[in-house]
PDB file of C-alpha atoms in Angstrom:
ATOM      1  CA  MET P   1       0.000   0.000   0.000  1.00 64.00           C
ATOM      2  CA  ASN P   2       2.808   2.419   0.853  1.00 78.00           C
ATOM      3  CA  ALA P   3       4.376   1.813  -2.548  1.00 82.00           C
ATOM      4  CA  PHE P   4       1.123   2.776  -4.288  1.00 86.00           C
ATOM      5  CA  ASN P   5       0.745   5.868  -2.103  1.00 84.00           C
ATOM      6  CA  ARG P   6       4.264   6.961  -3.046  1.00 86.00           C
ATOM      7  CA  LEU P   7       3.520   6.330  -6.703  1.00 88.00           C
ATOM      8  CA  LYS P   8       0.267   8.326  -6.553  1.00 87.00           C
ATOM      9  CA  THR P   9       2.045  11.234  -4.857  1.00 87.00           C
ATOM     10  CA  TYR P  10       4.702  11.198  -7.560  1.00 88.00           C
ATOM     11  CA  LEU P  11       2.134  11.048 -10.388  1.00 89.00           C
ATOM     12  CA  ASP P  12       0.164  13.936  -8.880  1.00 87.00           C
ATOM     13  CA  SER P  13       3.370  15.978  -8.601  1.00 84.00           C
ATOM     14  CA  GLN P  14       4.151  15.403 -12.282  1.00 85.00           C
ATOM     15  CA  VAL P  15       0.621  15.658 -13.720  1.00 86.00           C
ATOM     16  CA  LEU P  16      -0.977  18.715 -12.151  1.00 85.00           C
ATOM     17  CA  GLY P  17      -4.723  19.283 -12.145  1.00 84.00           C
ATOM     18  CA  GLN P  18      -5.660  15.825 -13.449  1.00 87.00           C
ATOM     19  CA  PRO P  19      -6.462  13.733 -10.335  1.00 88.00           C
ATOM     20  CA  ALA P  20      -8.983  11.606 -12.268  1.00 89.00           C
ATOM     21  CA  LEU P  21      -6.287  10.693 -14.795  1.00 91.00           C
ATOM     22  CA  THR P  22      -3.702   9.684 -12.187  1.00 91.00           C
ATOM     23  CA  GLU P  23      -6.295   7.713 -10.221  1.00 92.00           C
ATOM     24  CA  GLY P  24      -7.499   6.016 -13.419  1.00 93.00           C
ATOM     25  CA  ILE P  25      -3.950   4.913 -14.233  1.00 93.00           C
ATOM     26  CA  LEU P  26      -3.587   3.358 -10.780  1.00 94.00           C
ATOM     27  CA  LEU P  27      -7.002   1.681 -11.026  1.00 95.00           C
ATOM     28  CA  ALA P  28      -6.047   0.148 -14.377  1.00 95.00           C
ATOM     29  CA  LEU P  29      -2.729  -1.019 -12.939  1.00 94.00           C
ATOM     30  CA  LEU P  30      -4.450  -2.608  -9.937  1.00 94.00           C
ATOM     31  CA  ALA P  31      -7.385  -4.103 -11.840  1.00 94.00           C
ATOM     32  CA  ASN P  32      -5.180  -5.538 -14.608  1.00 93.00           C
ATOM     33  CA  GLY P  33      -6.902  -3.616 -17.400  1.00 93.00           C
ATOM     34  CA  HIS P  34      -6.257  -1.071 -20.126  1.00 94.00           C
ATOM     35  CA  LEU P  35      -7.040   2.610 -20.296  1.00 93.00           C
ATOM     36  CA  LEU P  36      -8.486   4.843 -23.025  1.00 93.00           C
ATOM     37  CA  VAL P  37      -7.934   8.563 -22.421  1.00 92.00           C
ATOM     38  CA  GLU P  38      -9.741  11.171 -24.477  1.00 89.00           C
ATOM     39  CA  GLY P  39      -8.903  14.856 -24.429  1.00 84.00           C
ATOM     40  CA  PRO P  40      -7.471  17.771 -26.390  1.00 81.00           C
ATOM     41  CA  PRO P  41      -3.725  17.914 -27.064  1.00 79.00           C
ATOM     42  CA  GLY P  42      -1.358  19.204 -24.409  1.00 79.00           C
ATOM     43  CA  LEU P  43      -3.166  17.908 -21.312  1.00 80.00           C
ATOM     44  CA  ALA P  44      -0.307  15.717 -20.037  1.00 80.00           C
ATOM     45  CA  LYS P  45      -1.673  12.387 -21.271  1.00 83.00           C
ATOM     46  CA  THR P  46       1.752  11.354 -22.580  1.00 83.00           C
ATOM     47  CA  ARG P  47       3.457  12.860 -19.549  1.00 85.00           C
ATOM     48  CA  ALA P  48       1.244  10.807 -17.216  1.00 88.00           C
ATOM     49  CA  VAL P  49       2.204   7.446 -18.691  1.00 88.00           C
ATOM     50  CA  ASN P  50       5.850   8.543 -18.842  1.00 86.00           C
ATOM     51  CA  ALA P  51       5.689   9.315 -15.125  1.00 88.00           C
ATOM     52  CA  LEU P  52       4.142   5.892 -14.502  1.00 90.00           C
ATOM     53  CA  ALA P  53       6.997   4.256 -16.420  1.00 87.00           C
ATOM     54  CA  HIS P  54       9.505   6.047 -14.167  1.00 87.00           C
ATOM     55  CA  GLY P  55       7.698   4.832 -11.039  1.00 89.00           C
ATOM     56  CA  VAL P  56       7.161   1.175 -11.967  1.00 91.00           C
ATOM     57  CA  GLU P  57       9.703  -1.552 -12.634  1.00 90.00           C
ATOM     58  CA  GLY P  58       9.462  -2.526 -16.289  1.00 88.00           C
ATOM     59  CA  SER P  59      10.029  -1.316 -19.832  1.00 90.00           C
ATOM     60  CA  PHE P  60       8.043   1.414 -21.587  1.00 91.00           C
ATOM     61  CA  HIS P  61       7.396   2.160 -25.249  1.00 91.00           C
ATOM     62  CA  ARG P  62       5.428   4.893 -26.998  1.00 91.00           C
ATOM     63  CA  ILE P  63       3.788   4.065 -30.337  1.00 91.00           C
ATOM     64  CA  GLN P  64       2.611   6.952 -32.499  1.00 90.00           C
ATOM     65  CA  PHE P  65      -0.364   5.648 -34.485  1.00 90.00           C
ATOM     66  CA  THR P  66      -0.535   6.896 -38.068  1.00 87.00           C
ATOM     67  CA  PRO P  67      -2.580   5.851 -41.149  1.00 88.00           C
ATOM     68  CA  ASP P  68       0.433   4.127 -42.754  1.00 89.00           C
ATOM     69  CA  LEU P  69       1.172   1.931 -39.716  1.00 89.00           C
ATOM     70  CA  LEU P  70       1.214  -1.837 -40.337  1.00 89.00           C
ATOM     71  CA  PRO P  71       0.373  -4.656 -37.879  1.00 88.00           C
ATOM     72  CA  ALA P  72       4.002  -5.850 -38.053  1.00 89.00           C
ATOM     73  CA  ASP P  73       5.060  -2.420 -36.758  1.00 90.00           C
ATOM     74  CA  LEU P  74       3.371  -3.406 -33.488  1.00 90.00           C
ATOM     75  CA  THR P  75       3.810  -7.144 -33.239  1.00 89.00           C
ATOM     76  CA  GLY P  76       7.166  -7.682 -34.924  1.00 89.00           C
ATOM     77  CA  THR P  77       7.884 -10.006 -37.814  1.00 86.00           C
ATOM     78  CA  ASP P  78       9.912 -13.016 -38.945  1.00 83.00           C
ATOM     79  CA  ILE P  79      13.319 -12.014 -40.293  1.00 86.00           C
ATOM     80  CA  TYR P  80      15.259 -14.323 -42.611  1.00 81.00           C
ATOM     81  CA  ARG P  81      18.845 -14.965 -41.457  1.00 84.00           C
ATOM     82  CA  PRO P  82      21.034 -15.973 -44.449  1.00 86.00           C
ATOM     83  CA  GLU P  83      23.803 -17.234 -42.162  1.00 83.00           C
ATOM     84  CA  THR P  84      21.499 -19.872 -40.656  1.00 81.00           C
ATOM     85  CA  GLY P  85      19.013 -20.243 -43.513  1.00 81.00           C
ATOM     86  CA  LYS P  86      16.157 -19.851 -41.017  1.00 83.00           C
ATOM     87  CA  PHE P  87      13.556 -17.273 -40.070  1.00 82.00           C
ATOM     88  CA  GLU P  88      13.965 -15.624 -36.695  1.00 82.00           C
ATOM     89  CA  PHE P  89      11.229 -13.687 -34.905  1.00 84.00           C
ATOM     90  CA  GLN P  90      12.058 -10.041 -34.235  1.00 86.00           C
ATOM     91  CA  SER P  91       9.717  -8.779 -31.508  1.00 88.00           C
ATOM     92  CA  GLY P  92       7.891  -5.459 -31.893  1.00 88.00           C
ATOM     93  CA  PRO P  93       7.098  -2.702 -29.406  1.00 91.00           C
ATOM     94  CA  LEU P  94       4.137  -4.583 -27.905  1.00 92.00           C
ATOM     95  CA  PHE P  95       6.611  -6.734 -25.985  1.00 93.00           C
ATOM     96  CA  HIS P  96       7.115  -3.977 -23.388  1.00 92.00           C
ATOM     97  CA  HIS P  97       5.354  -3.756 -20.025  1.00 93.00           C
ATOM     98  CA  ILE P  98       3.772  -0.312 -20.433  1.00 93.00           C
ATOM     99  CA  ILE P  99       2.551   0.849 -23.842  1.00 93.00           C
ATOM    100  CA  LEU P 100       1.398   4.310 -24.816  1.00 92.00           C
ATOM    101  CA  ALA P 101      -0.758   4.011 -27.947  1.00 91.00           C
ATOM    102  CA  ASP P 102      -0.824   7.662 -28.952  1.00 90.00           C
ATOM    103  CA  GLU P 103      -3.787   8.769 -31.109  1.00 88.00           C
ATOM    104  CA  ILE P 104      -4.962   5.209 -31.553  1.00 88.00           C
ATOM    105  CA  ASN P 105      -7.865   6.216 -33.803  1.00 85.00           C
ATOM    106  CA  ARG P 106      -5.443   7.359 -36.530  1.00 86.00           C
ATOM    107  CA  ALA P 107      -4.483   3.768 -37.384  1.00 85.00           C
ATOM    108  CA  PRO P 108      -6.506   1.577 -39.795  1.00 84.00           C
ATOM    109  CA  ALA P 109      -8.662  -1.321 -38.628  1.00 82.00           C
ATOM    110  CA  LYS P 110      -6.137  -4.117 -39.255  1.00 84.00           C
ATOM    111  CA  VAL P 111      -3.597  -2.375 -36.992  1.00 87.00           C
ATOM    112  CA  GLN P 112      -6.252  -1.868 -34.328  1.00 82.00           C
ATOM    113  CA  SER P 113      -7.108  -5.571 -34.548  1.00 81.00           C
ATOM    114  CA  ALA P 114      -3.471  -6.506 -33.874  1.00 83.00           C
ATOM    115  CA  LEU P 115      -3.620  -4.427 -30.714  1.00 86.00           C
ATOM    116  CA  LEU P 116      -6.983  -6.013 -29.854  1.00 81.00           C
ATOM    117  CA  GLU P 117      -5.461  -9.509 -29.656  1.00 81.00           C
ATOM    118  CA  ALA P 118      -2.632  -8.212 -27.480  1.00 88.00           C
ATOM    119  CA  MET P 119      -5.058  -6.510 -25.087  1.00 88.00           C
ATOM    120  CA  ALA P 120      -7.514  -9.391 -24.922  1.00 85.00           C
ATOM    121  CA  GLU P 121      -5.257 -12.439 -24.947  1.00 86.00           C
ATOM    122  CA  LYS P 122      -1.903 -11.012 -23.818  1.00 88.00           C
ATOM    123  CA  GLN P 123      -0.317 -12.626 -26.833  1.00 88.00           C
ATOM    124  CA  ILE P 124       0.344 -11.822 -30.476  1.00 86.00           C
ATOM    125  CA  THR P 125       0.299 -14.103 -33.490  1.00 83.00           C
ATOM    126  CA  VAL P 126       2.731 -13.883 -36.392  1.00 81.00           C
ATOM    127  CA  GLY P 127       2.162 -16.451 -39.118  1.00 76.00           C
ATOM    128  CA  ARG P 128       1.348 -19.722 -37.387  1.00 80.00           C
ATOM    129  CA  GLN P 129       3.192 -18.935 -34.172  1.00 83.00           C
ATOM    130  CA  SER P 130       1.805 -17.197 -31.068  1.00 85.00           C
ATOM    131  CA  TYR P 131       4.027 -15.344 -28.603  1.00 88.00           C
ATOM    132  CA  LYS P 132       3.157 -14.524 -25.002  1.00 91.00           C
ATOM    133  CA  LEU P 133       3.407 -10.930 -23.832  1.00 91.00           C
ATOM    134  CA  PRO P 134       4.798  -9.974 -20.394  1.00 91.00           C
ATOM    135  CA  GLU P 135       2.599 -10.743 -17.387  1.00 92.00           C
ATOM    136  CA  LEU P 136       2.581  -7.046 -16.546  1.00 92.00           C
ATOM    137  CA  PHE P 137       1.074  -5.492 -19.654  1.00 93.00           C
ATOM    138  CA  LEU P 138      -0.736  -2.152 -19.575  1.00 93.00           C
ATOM    139  CA  VAL P 139      -1.925  -0.219 -22.633  1.00 93.00           C
ATOM    140  CA  MET P 140      -2.842   3.431 -22.261  1.00 93.00           C
ATOM    141  CA  ALA P 141      -4.384   4.639 -25.516  1.00 91.00           C
ATOM    142  CA  THR P 142      -5.161   8.267 -26.291  1.00 89.00           C
ATOM    143  CA  GLN P 143      -7.440   9.888 -28.815  1.00 86.00           C
ATOM    144  CA  ASN P 144      -8.101  13.502 -29.708  1.00 78.00           C
ATOM    145  CA  PRO P 145     -11.832  14.416 -29.816  1.00 74.00           C
ATOM    146  CA  LEU P 146     -11.243  17.680 -31.679  1.00 67.00           C
ATOM    147  CA  GLU P 147      -9.851  16.403 -34.990  1.00 64.00           C
ATOM    148  CA  GLN P 148     -11.814  13.695 -36.775  1.00 62.00           C
ATOM    149  CA  GLU P 149     -10.391  14.061 -40.282  1.00 62.00           C
ATOM    150  CA  GLY P 150      -8.265  11.061 -41.238  1.00 62.00           C
ATOM    151  CA  THR P 151      -9.311   8.994 -38.244  1.00 73.00           C
ATOM    152  CA  TYR P 152     -10.697   5.462 -37.943  1.00 77.00           C
ATOM    153  CA  PRO P 153     -13.268   5.203 -35.108  1.00 79.00           C
ATOM    154  CA  LEU P 154     -12.550   2.324 -32.752  1.00 82.00           C
ATOM    155  CA  PRO P 155     -15.027  -0.546 -33.232  1.00 78.00           C
ATOM    156  CA  GLU P 156     -17.276  -1.447 -30.309  1.00 81.00           C
ATOM    157  CA  ALA P 157     -15.482  -4.771 -29.827  1.00 78.00           C
ATOM    158  CA  GLN P 158     -12.198  -3.004 -29.196  1.00 80.00           C
ATOM    159  CA  LEU P 159     -13.711  -0.286 -27.020  1.00 87.00           C
ATOM    160  CA  ASP P 160     -15.144  -3.026 -24.817  1.00 89.00           C
ATOM    161  CA  ARG P 161     -11.611  -4.309 -24.185  1.00 89.00           C
ATOM    162  CA  PHE P 162     -10.691  -1.110 -22.363  1.00 93.00           C
ATOM    163  CA  LEU P 163     -11.277  -1.262 -18.638  1.00 94.00           C
ATOM    164  CA  LEU P 164     -11.772   2.507 -18.321  1.00 95.00           C
ATOM    165  CA  HIS P 165     -12.506   5.436 -20.614  1.00 94.00           C
ATOM    166  CA  LEU P 166     -11.359   8.710 -19.058  1.00 93.00           C
ATOM    167  CA  LYS P 167     -12.127  12.194 -20.313  1.00 89.00           C
ATOM    168  CA  VAL P 168      -9.682  14.946 -19.426  1.00 87.00           C
ATOM    169  CA  ASP P 169     -10.255  18.660 -19.792  1.00 85.00           C
ATOM    170  CA  TYR P 170      -8.301  21.904 -19.481  1.00 86.00           C
ATOM    171  CA  PRO P 171      -7.005  22.894 -16.000  1.00 82.00           C
ATOM    172  CA  ASP P 172      -8.115  26.015 -14.143  1.00 83.00           C
ATOM    173  CA  ALA P 173      -6.010  29.201 -13.922  1.00 89.00           C
ATOM    174  CA  ALA P 174      -4.330  28.323 -10.604  1.00 87.00           C
ATOM    175  CA  THR P 175      -3.287  24.894 -11.881  1.00 84.00           C
ATOM    176  CA  GLU P 176      -2.063  26.418 -15.141  1.00 84.00           C
ATOM    177  CA  LEU P 177       0.236  28.710 -13.133  1.00 88.00           C
ATOM    178  CA  ALA P 178       1.563  25.719 -11.176  1.00 84.00           C
ATOM    179  CA  ILE P 179       2.216  23.892 -14.462  1.00 82.00           C
ATOM    180  CA  LEU P 180       4.184  26.899 -15.692  1.00 85.00           C
ATOM    181  CA  LYS P 181       6.371  26.832 -12.583  1.00 81.00           C
ATOM    182  CA  LEU P 182       6.845  23.055 -12.811  1.00 80.00           C
ATOM    183  CA  THR P 183       8.017  23.154 -16.428  1.00 79.00           C
ATOM    184  CA  ARG P 184      10.309  26.107 -15.692  1.00 75.00           C
ATOM    185  CA  GLY P 185      11.891  24.155 -12.844  1.00 72.00           C
ATOM    186  CA  GLU P 186      12.423  21.179 -15.130  1.00 66.00           C
ATOM    187  CA  ALA P 187      14.022  23.424 -17.739  1.00 56.00           C
ATOM    188  CA  LEU P 188      16.440  24.521 -15.005  1.00 57.00           C
ATOM    189  CA  GLU P 189      17.055  20.833 -14.211  1.00 61.00           C
ATOM    190  CA  GLN P 190      15.180  21.027 -10.922  1.00 54.00           C
ATOM    191  CA  ALA P 191      13.026  17.987 -11.655  1.00 53.00           C
ATOM    192  CA  ALA P 192      11.160  16.324  -8.811  1.00 55.00           C
ATOM    193  CA  GLU P 193      12.957  13.464  -7.116  1.00 61.00           C
ATOM    194  CA  GLN P 194      11.783  10.182  -8.580  1.00 64.00           C
ATOM    195  CA  PRO P 195      10.351   7.624  -6.159  1.00 67.00           C
ATOM    196  CA  GLU P 196      11.798   4.198  -5.592  1.00 79.00           C
ATOM    197  CA  ARG P 197      10.458   2.120  -8.463  1.00 86.00           C
ATOM    198  CA  MET P 198       7.593  -0.168  -7.536  1.00 89.00           C
ATOM    199  CA  THR P 199       8.415  -3.786  -8.261  1.00 90.00           C
ATOM    200  CA  GLN P 200       6.202  -6.009 -10.357  1.00 92.00           C
ATOM    201  CA  ALA P 201       5.891  -8.309  -7.343  1.00 93.00           C
ATOM    202  CA  ASP P 202       4.279  -5.406  -5.429  1.00 92.00           C
ATOM    203  CA  ILE P 203       1.750  -4.942  -8.238  1.00 93.00           C
ATOM    204  CA  PHE P 204       0.833  -8.627  -8.443  1.00 94.00           C
ATOM    205  CA  ALA P 205       0.489  -8.809  -4.640  1.00 94.00           C
ATOM    206  CA  ALA P 206      -1.809  -5.764  -4.685  1.00 94.00           C
ATOM    207  CA  ARG P 207      -3.954  -7.351  -7.409  1.00 94.00           C
ATOM    208  CA  LYS P 208      -4.479 -10.363  -5.159  1.00 95.00           C
ATOM    209  CA  ALA P 209      -5.150  -8.136  -2.148  1.00 94.00           C
ATOM    210  CA  ILE P 210      -8.029  -6.282  -3.787  1.00 95.00           C
ATOM    211  CA  LEU P 211      -9.783  -9.607  -4.429  1.00 94.00           C
ATOM    212  CA  GLN P 212      -9.787 -10.239  -0.661  1.00 94.00           C
ATOM    213  CA  LEU P 213     -11.764  -7.084   0.128  1.00 95.00           C
ATOM    214  CA  HIS P 214     -15.260  -7.593   1.513  1.00 95.00           C
ATOM    215  CA  PHE P 215     -17.845  -7.112  -1.227  1.00 96.00           C
ATOM    216  CA  ALA P 216     -21.327  -7.484   0.233  1.00 95.00           C
ATOM    217  CA  PRO P 217     -23.821  -9.661  -1.685  1.00 95.00           C
ATOM    218  CA  SER P 218     -26.259  -6.736  -1.743  1.00 95.00           C
ATOM    219  CA  LEU P 219     -23.563  -4.596  -3.368  1.00 96.00           C
ATOM    220  CA  GLU P 220     -22.986  -7.298  -5.985  1.00 95.00           C
ATOM    221  CA  GLN P 221     -26.694  -7.106  -6.776  1.00 96.00           C
ATOM    222  CA  TYR P 222     -26.390  -3.318  -7.095  1.00 96.00           C
ATOM    223  CA  VAL P 223     -23.536  -3.702  -9.599  1.00 97.00           C
ATOM    224  CA  VAL P 224     -25.562  -6.182 -11.660  1.00 96.00           C
ATOM    225  CA  GLN P 225     -28.668  -3.979 -11.612  1.00 96.00           C
ATOM    226  CA  LEU P 226     -26.692  -0.943 -12.804  1.00 96.00           C
ATOM    227  CA  ILE P 227     -25.512  -2.903 -15.843  1.00 96.00           C
ATOM    228  CA  MET P 228     -28.928  -4.481 -16.414  1.00 96.00           C
ATOM    229  CA  ALA P 229     -30.395  -0.967 -16.516  1.00 95.00           C
ATOM    230  CA  THR P 230     -28.318  -0.311 -19.632  1.00 95.00           C
ATOM    231  CA  ARG P 231     -29.810  -3.389 -21.343  1.00 93.00           C
ATOM    232  CA  LYS P 232     -33.395  -3.355 -20.077  1.00 92.00           C
ATOM    233  CA  ALA P 233     -33.860   0.366 -19.731  1.00 92.00           C
ATOM    234  CA  ALA P 234     -37.645   0.130 -20.276  1.00 91.00           C
ATOM    235  CA  ASN P 235     -37.935  -1.530 -16.854  1.00 92.00           C
ATOM    236  CA  TYR P 236     -36.688   1.684 -15.266  1.00 92.00           C
ATOM    237  CA  SER P 237     -37.874   4.533 -17.468  1.00 91.00           C
ATOM    238  CA  PRO P 238     -39.462   4.956 -20.937  1.00 92.00           C
ATOM    239  CA  GLN P 239     -37.194   7.950 -21.487  1.00 92.00           C
ATOM    240  CA  LEU P 240     -34.104   5.861 -20.701  1.00 93.00           C
ATOM    241  CA  ALA P 241     -35.296   3.245 -23.191  1.00 92.00           C
ATOM    242  CA  ARG P 242     -35.522   5.937 -25.895  1.00 94.00           C
ATOM    243  CA  TRP P 243     -31.910   6.926 -25.287  1.00 95.00           C
ATOM    244  CA  ILE P 244     -30.096   3.564 -25.198  1.00 94.00           C
ATOM    245  CA  ALA P 245     -29.679   1.497 -28.362  1.00 92.00           C
ATOM    246  CA  TYR P 246     -27.314  -1.152 -26.946  1.00 92.00           C
ATOM    247  CA  GLY P 247     -26.292  -1.746 -23.370  1.00 92.00           C
ATOM    248  CA  ALA P 248     -23.072  -2.807 -21.711  1.00 93.00           C
ATOM    249  CA  SER P 249     -21.644  -6.333 -21.937  1.00 92.00           C
ATOM    250  CA  PRO P 250     -20.796  -8.681 -19.032  1.00 94.00           C
ATOM    251  CA  ARG P 251     -17.252  -7.299 -19.250  1.00 93.00           C
ATOM    252  CA  ALA P 252     -18.694  -4.089 -17.835  1.00 95.00           C
ATOM    253  CA  THR P 253     -20.013  -5.949 -14.778  1.00 96.00           C
ATOM    254  CA  ILE P 254     -16.616  -7.537 -14.154  1.00 96.00           C
ATOM    255  CA  ALA P 255     -14.807  -4.236 -14.708  1.00 96.00           C
ATOM    256  CA  LEU P 256     -17.169  -2.313 -12.420  1.00 97.00           C
ATOM    257  CA  GLU P 257     -16.660  -4.771  -9.568  1.00 97.00           C
ATOM    258  CA  ARG P 258     -12.889  -4.920 -10.044  1.00 96.00           C
ATOM    259  CA  CYS P 259     -12.459  -1.135 -10.259  1.00 97.00           C
ATOM    260  CA  ALA P 260     -14.682  -0.542  -7.219  1.00 97.00           C
ATOM    261  CA  ARG P 261     -12.446  -2.948  -5.287  1.00 97.00           C
ATOM    262  CA  ALA P 262      -9.325  -1.121  -6.472  1.00 96.00           C
ATOM    263  CA  LYS P 263     -10.782   2.267  -5.505  1.00 96.00           C
ATOM    264  CA  ALA P 264     -11.635   1.010  -2.007  1.00 96.00           C
ATOM    265  CA  TRP P 265      -8.160  -0.513  -1.614  1.00 95.00           C
ATOM    266  CA  LEU P 266      -6.476   2.739  -2.644  1.00 93.00           C
ATOM    267  CA  ALA P 267      -8.587   4.514   0.004  1.00 92.00           C
ATOM    268  CA  GLY P 268      -7.150   2.137   2.626  1.00 92.00           C
ATOM    269  CA  ARG P 269     -10.361   0.225   3.339  1.00 93.00           C
ATOM    270  CA  ASP P 270     -10.897  -3.526   3.489  1.00 92.00           C
ATOM    271  CA  PHE P 271     -14.492  -3.294   2.268  1.00 95.00           C
ATOM    272  CA  VAL P 272     -16.252  -1.801  -0.755  1.00 96.00           C
ATOM    273  CA  THR P 273     -19.052   0.770  -0.492  1.00 95.00           C
ATOM    274  CA  PRO P 274     -21.730   1.978  -2.940  1.00 96.00           C
ATOM    275  CA  ASP P 275     -19.723   5.209  -3.254  1.00 96.00           C
ATOM    276  CA  ASP P 276     -16.818   3.194  -4.685  1.00 96.00           C
ATOM    277  CA  VAL P 277     -19.111   1.654  -7.305  1.00 96.00           C
ATOM    278  CA  GLN P 278     -20.669   4.998  -8.203  1.00 96.00           C
ATOM    279  CA  GLY P 279     -17.239   6.670  -8.283  1.00 95.00           C
ATOM    280  CA  VAL P 280     -16.008   4.444 -11.117  1.00 96.00           C
ATOM    281  CA  PHE P 281     -19.334   3.842 -12.883  1.00 97.00           C
ATOM    282  CA  HIS P 282     -19.009   6.535 -15.559  1.00 96.00           C
ATOM    283  CA  ASN P 283     -15.422   5.672 -16.497  1.00 96.00           C
ATOM    284  CA  VAL P 284     -16.195   1.942 -16.685  1.00 96.00           C
ATOM    285  CA  VAL P 285     -19.427   2.147 -18.698  1.00 96.00           C
ATOM    286  CA  ARG P 286     -19.040   5.345 -20.758  1.00 94.00           C
ATOM    287  CA  HIS P 287     -17.492   3.650 -23.797  1.00 93.00           C
ATOM    288  CA  ARG P 288     -19.689   0.549 -23.683  1.00 93.00           C
ATOM    289  CA  LEU P 289     -23.034   2.244 -24.368  1.00 92.00           C
ATOM    290  CA  LEU P 290     -24.470   2.998 -27.783  1.00 91.00           C
ATOM    291  CA  LEU P 291     -27.029   5.779 -27.768  1.00 93.00           C
ATOM    292  CA  THR P 292     -29.945   6.056 -30.181  1.00 93.00           C
ATOM    293  CA  TYR P 293     -30.110   8.639 -32.948  1.00 93.00           C
ATOM    294  CA  GLU P 294     -32.961  10.153 -31.001  1.00 92.00           C
ATOM    295  CA  ALA P 295     -30.732  10.757 -27.972  1.00 92.00           C
ATOM    296  CA  GLU P 296     -28.023  12.276 -30.136  1.00 90.00           C
ATOM    297  CA  ALA P 297     -30.572  14.533 -31.855  1.00 92.00           C
ATOM    298  CA  GLU P 298     -31.718  15.744 -28.438  1.00 91.00           C
ATOM    299  CA  GLY P 299     -28.122  16.443 -27.419  1.00 91.00           C
ATOM    300  CA  ILE P 300     -28.143  13.796 -24.686  1.00 93.00           C
ATOM    301  CA  SER P 301     -24.617  12.750 -23.721  1.00 93.00           C
ATOM    302  CA  THR P 302     -23.563   9.318 -22.526  1.00 94.00           C
ATOM    303  CA  ASP P 303     -22.641  10.800 -19.144  1.00 95.00           C
ATOM    304  CA  ALA P 304     -26.155  12.257 -18.807  1.00 95.00           C
ATOM    305  CA  VAL P 305     -27.619   8.783 -19.467  1.00 96.00           C
ATOM    306  CA  LEU P 306     -25.321   7.268 -16.838  1.00 96.00           C
ATOM    307  CA  ASP P 307     -26.347   9.973 -14.345  1.00 96.00           C
ATOM    308  CA  GLU P 308     -29.962   9.003 -14.958  1.00 95.00           C
ATOM    309  CA  ILE P 309     -29.191   5.314 -14.372  1.00 96.00           C
ATOM    310  CA  LEU P 310     -27.538   6.120 -11.049  1.00 96.00           C
ATOM    311  CA  ARG P 311     -30.616   8.117 -10.084  1.00 95.00           C
ATOM    312  CA  LEU P 312     -33.073   5.398 -11.061  1.00 94.00           C
ATOM    313  CA  VAL P 313     -31.349   2.277  -9.737  1.00 93.00           C
ATOM    314  CA  PRO P 314     -31.746   2.068  -5.944  1.00 92.00           C
ATOM    315  CA  VAL P 315     -28.751   1.217  -3.776  1.00 89.00           C
ATOM    316  CA  ALA P 316     -29.266  -2.293  -2.479  1.00 69.00           C
TER     317      ALA P 316
END
């Protein structure tokens, strides 16, 4: 626990004004999932995952997604060695522990599908051979909501593979001033002291610890009912039924329970509360809902629909 507290303090010192982003990174690390971050350029998304790489034992690689990227640019490929007369596998950047997939929606579908296998199965396939990825494997993907020209929207199947979908926005004036001072200090080589790197053994032990937290049966029912409300919205409200075209999958139920556990563990508790579930609900479910054309025409956002579900579903 102390190691995670030190890591959170370090992340907050390096990524100012984005507490939801730093918490989301830790939740993904604890819950063994992947993170999709959406926000305008310049909001420290790349800086956040760089800071994580400095605080955690393991290798880090940044992949800039572009329209001309090929699947082999991620996975690696078989290289022919004339001296031996054999093909030898040359691993790609996915074989690192922490991956930053920058502007993921700028890559074509076949590249996205290569990343999908890595995220879902923790392995990649080249030809007839499959290769296991490291046990610690975290993908943080970013996408820019402002520019849509030349982009390839992520298919629902891939979106569902992300544990969390975070939205980040511009900081306030006071935070902006603090950012200015931080970057000036770094330019003068007065960078913050880096923490002792957290070992992978610490991370795996923490992942086991969160599964030992007390999760009341009534709270499990609450989690299930929240997800069921996205699928059978008519049981709760005719208006909700008009807004939701497709609800969340069972992966959402698993992710909601796991992230609520991680949030409670980070708060130093050995039990999970409804507040923990509600605190991660939007980030877990946001990218798993498909709204109707009617909802979009009325200007109803996914977050507004999720707010309505929290209002309608009683706490068990």
